[in-house]
Short mmCIF file of C-alpha atoms in Angstrom, two decimals:
data_model
loop_
_atom_site.label_atom_id
_atom_site.label_comp_id
_atom_site.label_asym_id
_atom_site.label_seq_id
_atom_site.Cartn_x
_atom_site.Cartn_y
_atom_site.Cartn_z
CA MET A 1 -17.83 -18.38 13.98
CA LEU A 2 -17.72 -14.42 14.94
CA PRO A 3 -15.72 -13.66 18.32
CA GLN A 4 -17.62 -12.37 21.34
CA ILE A 5 -17.40 -11.29 24.82
CA LYS A 6 -20.38 -12.20 27.06
CA VAL A 7 -20.38 -10.28 30.39
CA LYS A 8 -22.46 -11.88 33.10
CA ASN A 9 -23.63 -9.97 36.54
CA LEU A 10 -20.19 -8.84 36.82
CA GLU A 11 -19.24 -7.70 40.72
CA LYS A 12 -15.75 -6.40 42.16
CA SER A 13 -15.24 -4.41 45.57
CA TYR A 14 -12.10 -2.52 46.95
CA GLY A 15 -12.19 -2.77 50.12
CA GLY A 16 -15.89 -2.33 51.64
CA ASN A 17 -16.36 0.01 48.30
CA LYS A 18 -18.71 -1.92 45.28
CA VAL A 19 -17.05 -0.60 42.04
CA LEU A 20 -19.03 -3.19 40.28
CA LYS A 21 -22.32 -3.77 41.20
CA GLY A 22 -23.90 -6.98 38.73
CA ILE A 23 -23.22 -5.12 35.40
CA ASP A 24 -24.19 -7.07 31.88
CA LEU A 25 -22.46 -6.51 28.37
CA ALA A 26 -22.35 -7.99 25.19
CA ILE A 27 -19.37 -7.23 23.10
CA GLU A 28 -20.05 -8.64 19.52
CA ALA A 29 -18.15 -8.76 16.27
CA LYS A 30 -18.44 -6.09 13.38
CA LYS A 31 -19.72 -3.49 15.99
CA VAL A 32 -18.18 -0.45 18.07
CA HIS A 33 -18.97 -0.27 21.77
CA ALA A 34 -18.68 2.87 23.47
CA ILE A 35 -18.36 2.34 27.15
CA ILE A 36 -19.55 5.95 28.74
CA GLY A 37 -20.02 7.34 32.08
CA PRO A 38 -19.10 9.74 34.82
CA ASN A 39 -15.06 9.25 36.50
CA GLY A 40 -15.02 6.86 39.21
CA ALA A 41 -18.41 4.95 37.18
CA GLY A 42 -16.67 1.80 36.91
CA LYS A 43 -15.82 1.48 33.23
CA THR A 44 -11.62 0.81 33.62
CA THR A 45 -12.28 -1.74 36.27
CA ALA A 46 -15.18 -3.31 34.32
CA ILE A 47 -12.86 -2.90 31.00
CA GLU A 48 -9.62 -4.43 33.15
CA ILE A 49 -11.46 -7.67 34.22
CA MET A 50 -12.74 -8.33 30.85
CA LEU A 51 -8.93 -8.16 29.86
CA GLY A 52 -7.90 -10.67 32.58
CA ILE A 53 -5.62 -7.86 34.20
CA ARG A 54 -7.82 -7.59 37.58
CA ASP A 55 -10.03 -10.53 39.16
CA LYS A 56 -13.75 -10.14 39.33
CA ASP A 57 -15.56 -11.31 43.01
CA GLU A 58 -18.40 -12.63 41.01
CA GLY A 59 -19.99 -12.96 37.47
CA ASN A 60 -19.07 -14.55 34.29
CA VAL A 61 -16.69 -13.13 31.44
CA GLU A 62 -17.20 -15.72 28.23
CA TYR A 63 -14.69 -14.88 25.40
CA VAL A 64 -16.29 -16.71 22.53
CA HIS A 65 -14.03 -17.95 19.74
CA LEU A 66 -10.81 -16.07 21.24
CA ALA A 67 -7.99 -16.94 22.31
CA PRO A 68 -5.91 -14.87 24.26
CA GLY A 69 -3.65 -13.32 21.99
CA GLU A 70 -6.34 -11.80 19.85
CA LEU A 71 -7.37 -9.24 22.28
CA GLY A 72 -5.49 -5.79 21.21
CA VAL A 73 -5.13 -2.82 23.69
CA GLN A 74 -4.87 0.76 23.48
CA LEU A 75 -3.80 3.19 26.43
CA GLN A 76 -3.92 6.45 27.76
CA ASN A 77 -0.25 5.76 28.94
CA VAL A 78 1.23 4.87 26.28
CA PRO A 79 3.86 2.16 26.60
CA LEU A 80 6.05 3.38 23.65
CA PHE A 81 9.71 3.39 24.12
CA PRO A 82 11.33 6.46 23.64
CA ALA A 83 14.50 5.90 22.97
CA LEU A 84 13.52 3.79 19.94
CA THR A 85 12.53 5.19 16.49
CA VAL A 86 8.91 4.37 15.37
CA LYS A 87 10.31 1.53 12.89
CA GLU A 88 12.03 0.22 15.66
CA ASN A 89 8.81 0.33 18.61
CA ILE A 90 6.88 -1.33 15.48
CA GLU A 91 9.71 -3.96 14.78
CA LEU A 92 9.98 -4.75 18.37
CA PHE A 93 6.30 -5.00 19.15
CA SER A 94 6.07 -7.05 15.68
CA ALA A 95 8.82 -9.96 17.44
CA PHE A 96 6.56 -9.61 20.46
CA TYR A 97 3.51 -10.76 18.52
CA ARG A 98 5.90 -13.12 16.35
CA LEU A 99 3.57 -12.10 13.51
CA SER A 100 3.77 -13.68 10.57
CA GLU A 101 5.25 -12.27 7.08
CA GLN A 102 1.60 -11.98 5.51
CA VAL A 103 0.58 -9.49 8.64
CA LYS A 104 3.97 -7.83 8.52
CA ASN A 105 3.70 -7.05 5.08
CA LYS A 106 0.57 -4.91 6.02
CA ILE A 107 2.66 -2.22 8.47
CA PRO A 108 3.34 0.18 5.47
CA GLU A 109 -0.59 0.22 5.50
CA ILE A 110 -1.31 0.90 8.88
CA LEU A 111 1.64 3.44 9.50
CA HIS A 112 0.09 5.37 5.82
CA ILE A 113 -3.47 4.98 7.26
CA LEU A 114 -2.51 6.66 10.40
CA GLU A 115 -0.07 9.03 8.62
CA LEU A 116 3.21 7.87 10.51
CA THR A 117 5.14 7.21 7.48
CA ASP A 118 7.68 9.79 7.11
CA ALA A 119 7.73 9.81 10.74
CA GLY A 120 9.20 5.80 10.91
CA THR A 121 12.89 7.41 11.98
CA LYS A 122 11.78 9.52 14.57
CA LEU A 123 12.31 8.76 18.05
CA ALA A 124 8.92 7.83 20.04
CA GLY A 125 10.03 10.46 22.58
CA GLN A 126 10.14 13.24 20.36
CA LEU A 127 6.51 12.43 18.64
CA SER A 128 3.76 15.19 19.55
CA GLY A 129 1.03 13.91 21.17
CA GLY A 130 -1.03 12.83 18.28
CA GLN A 131 1.80 11.30 16.59
CA LYS A 132 2.29 9.20 19.76
CA LYS A 133 -1.43 8.27 20.08
CA ARG A 134 -1.49 7.31 16.20
CA LEU A 135 1.26 5.30 17.13
CA SER A 136 -0.16 3.35 20.36
CA ILE A 137 -3.17 2.27 18.11
CA ALA A 138 -0.76 1.08 15.28
CA LEU A 139 0.75 -1.08 17.48
CA ALA A 140 -2.25 -1.99 18.99
CA ILE A 141 -3.78 -3.57 15.98
CA LEU A 142 -0.34 -4.89 14.59
CA HIS A 143 -1.22 -8.01 15.01
CA GLU A 144 -4.38 -7.81 13.74
CA PRO A 145 -6.52 -8.91 16.73
CA LYS A 146 -10.40 -9.84 16.89
CA VAL A 147 -11.48 -7.46 19.61
CA LEU A 148 -9.85 -3.89 19.82
CA PHE A 149 -10.12 -2.04 23.04
CA LEU A 150 -9.36 1.71 22.88
CA ASP A 151 -9.11 4.11 25.30
CA GLU A 152 -9.49 7.55 24.45
CA PRO A 153 -8.75 7.17 20.46
CA THR A 154 -9.13 10.00 19.53
CA ALA A 155 -7.91 12.78 22.56
CA ASP A 156 -4.96 14.78 21.38
CA LEU A 157 -5.45 14.17 17.64
CA ASP A 158 -6.52 17.59 15.46
CA PRO A 159 -10.27 17.39 13.53
CA ARG A 160 -7.79 15.55 10.42
CA GLY A 161 -6.96 12.71 12.80
CA ARG A 162 -9.92 12.52 14.83
CA MET A 163 -11.26 11.32 11.36
CA GLN A 164 -8.93 9.18 9.88
CA VAL A 165 -8.78 7.39 13.63
CA ARG A 166 -12.59 7.00 13.20
CA SER A 167 -11.98 5.33 9.49
CA LEU A 168 -9.92 3.35 10.49
CA ILE A 169 -12.44 2.33 13.61
CA ARG A 170 -15.43 1.21 11.21
CA GLU A 171 -12.89 -0.42 9.01
CA LEU A 172 -11.83 -2.87 11.60
CA ALA A 173 -15.25 -3.64 12.46
CA ASN A 174 -16.16 -3.67 8.75
CA GLU A 175 -14.13 -6.36 8.81
CA GLY A 176 -15.09 -8.44 11.53
CA LYS A 177 -13.58 -7.24 14.54
CA ALA A 178 -15.11 -6.48 17.57
CA VAL A 179 -14.43 -2.70 19.06
CA VAL A 180 -14.61 -1.12 22.30
CA ILE A 181 -13.39 2.62 22.84
CA THR A 182 -13.93 4.41 25.84
CA SER A 183 -14.30 8.47 25.89
CA HIS A 184 -15.41 11.82 27.50
CA ASP A 185 -16.18 13.24 23.95
CA MET A 186 -19.72 12.22 23.33
CA ASP A 187 -19.57 14.14 20.13
CA GLU A 188 -17.09 11.12 18.82
CA VAL A 189 -19.00 8.64 20.46
CA ALA A 190 -21.80 9.26 18.68
CA LYS A 191 -20.46 8.98 15.15
CA THR A 192 -18.17 6.13 16.04
CA ALA A 193 -20.28 3.84 17.91
CA ASP A 194 -22.71 1.44 16.99
CA GLN A 195 -23.77 0.29 20.93
CA VAL A 196 -24.09 2.78 23.33
CA PHE A 197 -23.22 1.08 27.51
CA PHE A 198 -23.77 3.87 29.90
CA ILE A 199 -22.39 3.04 33.55
CA LYS A 200 -23.09 5.22 36.36
CA ASP A 201 -22.26 3.86 40.22
CA GLY A 202 -21.11 0.60 38.91
CA LYS A 203 -24.56 -0.37 37.30
CA VAL A 204 -25.01 0.00 33.46
CA ILE A 205 -28.32 2.52 33.70
CA GLU A 206 -28.84 2.67 30.00
CA GLN A 207 -27.83 0.94 26.72
CA GLY A 208 -28.58 1.17 22.92
CA SER A 209 -27.42 2.60 19.74
CA PRO A 210 -26.86 6.44 19.63
CA GLU A 211 -29.84 7.06 17.30
CA SER A 212 -32.18 5.49 19.96
CA LEU A 213 -31.08 6.82 22.63
CA LEU A 214 -31.37 10.45 21.36
CA ASN A 215 -35.15 9.63 20.17
CA LYS A 216 -35.72 7.81 24.15
CA PHE A 217 -34.59 10.89 25.14
CA SER A 218 -35.80 13.47 22.99
CA ALA A 219 -32.34 14.63 23.58
CA PRO A 220 -30.72 16.82 20.51
CA SER A 221 -27.01 15.16 21.19
CA LEU A 222 -25.67 12.17 22.98
CA GLU A 223 -24.05 14.46 25.31
CA ALA A 224 -27.80 16.09 26.52
CA VAL A 225 -28.27 12.24 27.10
CA PHE A 226 -25.66 11.60 29.27
CA MET A 227 -26.50 14.77 31.42
CA THR A 228 -30.19 13.91 31.76
CA LEU A 229 -29.14 10.15 32.46
CA THR A 230 -25.93 11.27 35.54
CA GLU A 231 -28.89 14.35 36.70
CA GLU A 232 -31.22 11.40 37.20
CA ASN A 233 -29.31 8.81 38.65
CA GLY A 234 -28.33 11.68 40.89
CA ARG A 235 -31.63 12.50 42.06
CA GLU A 236 -32.37 8.79 42.65
CA ASN A 237 -29.32 8.00 44.73
CA ASP A 238 -30.58 11.49 46.80
CA GLY A 239 -34.09 10.00 47.39
CA GLN A 240 -32.45 6.71 48.31
CA SER A 241 -30.09 8.39 51.14
CA LEU A 242 -33.00 10.24 52.83
#
């Protein structure tokens, strides 16, 4: 059976501030999902609840055919060990995950795809921003997770690096994994995602494939859709405050 995460009526408040207001999401295998929206919309909180690192107030998160160790995460604040080499970082994370020999044998292929093969003896603290990003992605997929969360996966990468990461993400989805990305780069989202969830003020106000959103809003780009949704929702909020 294919893994998925079902989120129903998710609510979360900090003090008197309600950050999530009944969010519904369906994260499915073989798809790349993009969670987008303006800063402070509730994206990070929703993802942290799905990952189990933050408690919800109301609602339900159902993990279907998923065990806790079958989630993979790459965050913006890369948890690397700067005094260790790339190879040593990978060996350390491999030990954390207790990888089988079969999985370990795939590590060279991952490093080749992410162009880290020649950086194996380099200290993680001496890597460029793009190399750190590629290493963080490699560490997130070492244990072959069924669901993968990637935070701004193509940020800090040159055009070649972005293309390689997009290709890797598509390959992972084609293998049956569910992939969730967050990004402020709408062009990257349009090229990568199968399903887009637009969150504003703690609610999912629009969702669909990039193509369906472009058609619905008669927009030339996903960035134009983003601007339209932000402006429309802002006008609605202004009207409610009168």
